[in-house]
Amino acid sequence: MSSCLVFAAVAGSVSGVGRPVTAWVLNIQAEPPTVTETHELALAFGQQCRKRLPFRNPLTRQMEFTVRSSDPEILQVASTSLKLAPLTASHIDLVFGPVQGRMIRKAECFLFISTSDGQVSDTRLFKLSYT
């Protein structure tokens, strides 16, 4: 469990520092997401890369899926919405951004695929290495 102390202050005084009004302690407990599939990719350092990820609607009804990245700086989704007929397959277009300027050699990023009612139906983990 992590704790964070948050202060609320009255803005502006002669010294530029606000007067504290109240404070809260936030206790946060979170579990890592359940990963349904892991993808390990080697990418060229400093270059953008596009990949297609196969995805299938496992449901017996038409469904709209929302796709989002846990770190858009590393992994962007070309189209964040995907509408699929029952039990049909398609693909998700992914764009892996260049990591120039940072001396990063390894990174991890989650891709969350949710149904229109907000339920996460699929979580993919991308383990990236840059050469």
PDB file of C-alpha atoms in Angstrom:
ATOM      1  CA  MET A   1       0.000   0.000   0.000  1.00  0.00           C
ATOM      2  CA  SER A   2       1.249   3.489  -0.822  1.00  0.00           C
ATOM      3  CA  SER A   3       0.452   6.670   1.057  1.00  0.00           C
ATOM      4  CA  CYS A   4       0.438  10.205  -0.240  1.00  0.00           C
ATOM      5  CA  LEU A   5      -0.008  13.413   1.744  1.00  0.00           C
ATOM      6  CA  VAL A   6      -2.075  16.064  -0.051  1.00  0.00           C
ATOM      7  CA  PHE A   7      -2.310  19.683   1.135  1.00  0.00           C
ATOM      8  CA  ALA A   8      -4.885  22.315   0.210  1.00  0.00           C
ATOM      9  CA  ALA A   9      -3.701  25.906   0.546  1.00  0.00           C
ATOM     10  CA  VAL A  10      -5.120  29.385   0.125  1.00  0.00           C
ATOM     11  CA  ALA A  11      -3.479  30.896  -2.933  1.00  0.00           C
ATOM     12  CA  GLY A  12      -1.450  34.066  -2.910  1.00  0.00           C
ATOM     13  CA  SER A  13       0.135  35.940  -0.107  1.00  0.00           C
ATOM     14  CA  VAL A  14       2.814  38.586  -0.075  1.00  0.00           C
ATOM     15  CA  SER A  15       5.531  35.923   0.057  1.00  0.00           C
ATOM     16  CA  GLY A  16       3.883  33.948  -2.763  1.00  0.00           C
ATOM     17  CA  VAL A  17       3.397  30.918  -0.528  1.00  0.00           C
ATOM     18  CA  GLY A  18      -0.162  29.870   0.246  1.00  0.00           C
ATOM     19  CA  ARG A  19      -1.453  29.313   3.772  1.00  0.00           C
ATOM     20  CA  PRO A  20      -2.267  25.629   4.451  1.00  0.00           C
ATOM     21  CA  VAL A  21      -5.999  25.070   4.960  1.00  0.00           C
ATOM     22  CA  THR A  22      -6.318  21.312   5.238  1.00  0.00           C
ATOM     23  CA  ALA A  23      -4.501  18.084   4.457  1.00  0.00           C
ATOM     24  CA  TRP A  24      -5.464  14.532   3.562  1.00  0.00           C
ATOM     25  CA  VAL A  25      -3.609  11.255   3.611  1.00  0.00           C
ATOM     26  CA  LEU A  26      -4.511   9.073   0.645  1.00  0.00           C
ATOM     27  CA  ASN A  27      -3.898   5.348   1.007  1.00  0.00           C
ATOM     28  CA  ILE A  28      -3.794   3.631  -2.345  1.00  0.00           C
ATOM     29  CA  GLN A  29      -3.767  -0.091  -2.931  1.00  0.00           C
ATOM     30  CA  ALA A  30      -3.593  -1.445  -6.459  1.00  0.00           C
ATOM     31  CA  GLU A  31      -2.882  -4.762  -8.097  1.00  0.00           C
ATOM     32  CA  PRO A  32      -1.130  -5.137 -11.446  1.00  0.00           C
ATOM     33  CA  PRO A  33      -3.495  -6.022 -14.299  1.00  0.00           C
ATOM     34  CA  THR A  34      -4.042  -9.637 -15.273  1.00  0.00           C
ATOM     35  CA  VAL A  35      -2.067 -10.063 -18.480  1.00  0.00           C
ATOM     36  CA  THR A  36      -3.717 -12.269 -21.106  1.00  0.00           C
ATOM     37  CA  GLU A  37      -0.764 -12.262 -23.496  1.00  0.00           C
ATOM     38  CA  THR A  38       2.838 -11.005 -23.506  1.00  0.00           C
ATOM     39  CA  HIS A  39       4.619  -9.764 -26.628  1.00  0.00           C
ATOM     40  CA  GLU A  40       8.394  -9.301 -26.705  1.00  0.00           C
ATOM     41  CA  LEU A  41       9.610  -6.966 -29.443  1.00  0.00           C
ATOM     42  CA  ALA A  42      13.042  -5.732 -30.494  1.00  0.00           C
ATOM     43  CA  LEU A  43      12.770  -2.236 -31.991  1.00  0.00           C
ATOM     44  CA  ALA A  44      15.290   0.075 -33.637  1.00  0.00           C
ATOM     45  CA  PHE A  45      16.418   2.845 -31.293  1.00  0.00           C
ATOM     46  CA  GLY A  46      15.258   6.299 -32.420  1.00  0.00           C
ATOM     47  CA  GLN A  47      12.903   5.018 -35.134  1.00  0.00           C
ATOM     48  CA  GLN A  48       9.134   4.793 -35.257  1.00  0.00           C
ATOM     49  CA  CYS A  49       7.734   1.329 -35.917  1.00  0.00           C
ATOM     50  CA  ARG A  50       4.244   0.158 -36.928  1.00  0.00           C
ATOM     51  CA  LYS A  51       2.828  -3.255 -36.059  1.00  0.00           C
ATOM     52  CA  ARG A  52      -0.524  -4.993 -36.494  1.00  0.00           C
ATOM     53  CA  LEU A  53      -1.928  -6.935 -33.576  1.00  0.00           C
ATOM     54  CA  PRO A  54      -4.535  -9.613 -34.360  1.00  0.00           C
ATOM     55  CA  PHE A  55      -7.664  -9.406 -32.207  1.00  0.00           C
ATOM     56  CA  ARG A  56     -10.826 -11.511 -32.156  1.00  0.00           C
ATOM     57  CA  ASN A  57     -14.259 -10.711 -30.712  1.00  0.00           C
ATOM     58  CA  PRO A  58     -14.803 -13.653 -28.337  1.00  0.00           C
ATOM     59  CA  LEU A  59     -18.463 -12.733 -27.784  1.00  0.00           C
ATOM     60  CA  THR A  60     -21.534 -14.011 -29.615  1.00  0.00           C
ATOM     61  CA  ARG A  61     -22.829 -10.488 -30.211  1.00  0.00           C
ATOM     62  CA  GLN A  62     -21.516  -7.458 -32.059  1.00  0.00           C
ATOM     63  CA  MET A  63     -19.319  -5.419 -29.785  1.00  0.00           C
ATOM     64  CA  GLU A  64     -17.424  -2.159 -29.867  1.00  0.00           C
ATOM     65  CA  PHE A  65     -14.035  -2.285 -28.197  1.00  0.00           C
ATOM     66  CA  THR A  66     -11.948   0.602 -26.898  1.00  0.00           C
ATOM     67  CA  VAL A  67      -8.176   0.235 -27.076  1.00  0.00           C
ATOM     68  CA  ARG A  68      -5.744   2.317 -25.017  1.00  0.00           C
ATOM     69  CA  SER A  69      -2.093   2.288 -24.072  1.00  0.00           C
ATOM     70  CA  SER A  70      -0.690   2.672 -20.571  1.00  0.00           C
ATOM     71  CA  ASP A  71       2.117   4.837 -22.015  1.00  0.00           C
ATOM     72  CA  PRO A  72       1.206   6.746 -25.217  1.00  0.00           C
ATOM     73  CA  GLU A  73       4.764   8.089 -25.458  1.00  0.00           C
ATOM     74  CA  ILE A  74       5.989   4.553 -26.127  1.00  0.00           C
ATOM     75  CA  LEU A  75       2.922   2.913 -27.687  1.00  0.00           C
ATOM     76  CA  GLN A  76       0.093   4.647 -29.544  1.00  0.00           C
ATOM     77  CA  VAL A  77      -3.057   3.081 -30.938  1.00  0.00           C
ATOM     78  CA  ALA A  78      -3.897   4.266 -34.475  1.00  0.00           C
ATOM     79  CA  SER A  79      -7.651   3.817 -33.940  1.00  0.00           C
ATOM     80  CA  THR A  80      -8.912   3.648 -30.361  1.00  0.00           C
ATOM     81  CA  SER A  81     -12.272   2.140 -31.342  1.00  0.00           C
ATOM     82  CA  LEU A  82     -12.907  -1.223 -32.976  1.00  0.00           C
ATOM     83  CA  LYS A  83     -16.360  -2.560 -33.893  1.00  0.00           C
ATOM     84  CA  LEU A  84     -16.512  -6.306 -34.536  1.00  0.00           C
ATOM     85  CA  ALA A  85     -19.291  -8.700 -35.494  1.00  0.00           C
ATOM     86  CA  PRO A  86     -19.759 -11.787 -33.294  1.00  0.00           C
ATOM     87  CA  LEU A  87     -16.763 -14.143 -33.219  1.00  0.00           C
ATOM     88  CA  THR A  88     -14.923 -12.285 -35.990  1.00  0.00           C
ATOM     89  CA  ALA A  89     -11.280 -11.258 -36.133  1.00  0.00           C
ATOM     90  CA  SER A  90      -9.541  -8.062 -37.161  1.00  0.00           C
ATOM     91  CA  HIS A  91      -6.362  -6.263 -36.193  1.00  0.00           C
ATOM     92  CA  ILE A  92      -5.295  -3.297 -34.092  1.00  0.00           C
ATOM     93  CA  ASP A  93      -2.771  -0.920 -35.679  1.00  0.00           C
ATOM     94  CA  LEU A  94      -0.037   0.050 -33.228  1.00  0.00           C
ATOM     95  CA  VAL A  95       2.626   2.743 -33.494  1.00  0.00           C
ATOM     96  CA  PHE A  96       5.738   2.416 -31.362  1.00  0.00           C
ATOM     97  CA  GLY A  97       7.284   5.855 -30.989  1.00  0.00           C
ATOM     98  CA  PRO A  98      10.995   6.597 -31.295  1.00  0.00           C
ATOM     99  CA  VAL A  99      12.763   6.830 -27.964  1.00  0.00           C
ATOM    100  CA  GLN A 100      15.426   9.283 -29.079  1.00  0.00           C
ATOM    101  CA  GLY A 101      16.768  11.666 -26.482  1.00  0.00           C
ATOM    102  CA  ARG A 102      16.428   9.104 -23.717  1.00  0.00           C
ATOM    103  CA  MET A 103      18.989   6.410 -23.161  1.00  0.00           C
ATOM    104  CA  ILE A 104      16.274   3.830 -22.629  1.00  0.00           C
ATOM    105  CA  ARG A 105      17.078   0.299 -23.758  1.00  0.00           C
ATOM    106  CA  LYS A 106      14.120  -1.601 -22.298  1.00  0.00           C
ATOM    107  CA  ALA A 107      10.519  -0.634 -21.611  1.00  0.00           C
ATOM    108  CA  GLU A 108       7.209  -2.228 -20.730  1.00  0.00           C
ATOM    109  CA  CYS A 109       3.789  -1.017 -21.759  1.00  0.00           C
ATOM    110  CA  PHE A 110       0.255  -2.365 -21.339  1.00  0.00           C
ATOM    111  CA  LEU A 111      -2.428  -2.358 -24.004  1.00  0.00           C
ATOM    112  CA  PHE A 112      -5.952  -2.424 -22.541  1.00  0.00           C
ATOM    113  CA  ILE A 113      -8.812  -3.653 -24.729  1.00  0.00           C
ATOM    114  CA  SER A 114     -12.208  -2.915 -23.159  1.00  0.00           C
ATOM    115  CA  THR A 115     -15.800  -3.521 -24.174  1.00  0.00           C
ATOM    116  CA  SER A 116     -18.152  -0.569 -24.610  1.00  0.00           C
ATOM    117  CA  ASP A 117     -19.509  -1.117 -21.082  1.00  0.00           C
ATOM    118  CA  GLY A 118     -16.020  -0.443 -19.678  1.00  0.00           C
ATOM    119  CA  GLN A 119     -15.092  -4.009 -18.770  1.00  0.00           C
ATOM    120  CA  VAL A 120     -11.484  -4.833 -19.587  1.00  0.00           C
ATOM    121  CA  SER A 121     -11.633  -7.938 -21.739  1.00  0.00           C
ATOM    122  CA  ASP A 122      -7.990  -8.233 -22.715  1.00  0.00           C
ATOM    123  CA  THR A 123      -4.705  -6.873 -21.367  1.00  0.00           C
ATOM    124  CA  ARG A 124      -1.545  -7.279 -23.416  1.00  0.00           C
ATOM    125  CA  LEU A 125       1.928  -6.613 -22.068  1.00  0.00           C
ATOM    126  CA  PHE A 126       4.597  -5.405 -24.480  1.00  0.00           C
ATOM    127  CA  LYS A 127       8.193  -5.963 -23.385  1.00  0.00           C
ATOM    128  CA  LEU A 128      10.274  -3.748 -25.629  1.00  0.00           C
ATOM    129  CA  SER A 129      14.011  -3.735 -26.178  1.00  0.00           C
ATOM    130  CA  TYR A 130      15.745  -1.103 -28.291  1.00  0.00           C
ATOM    131  CA  THR A 131      18.865  -1.827 -30.333  1.00  0.00           C
TER     132      THR A 131
END
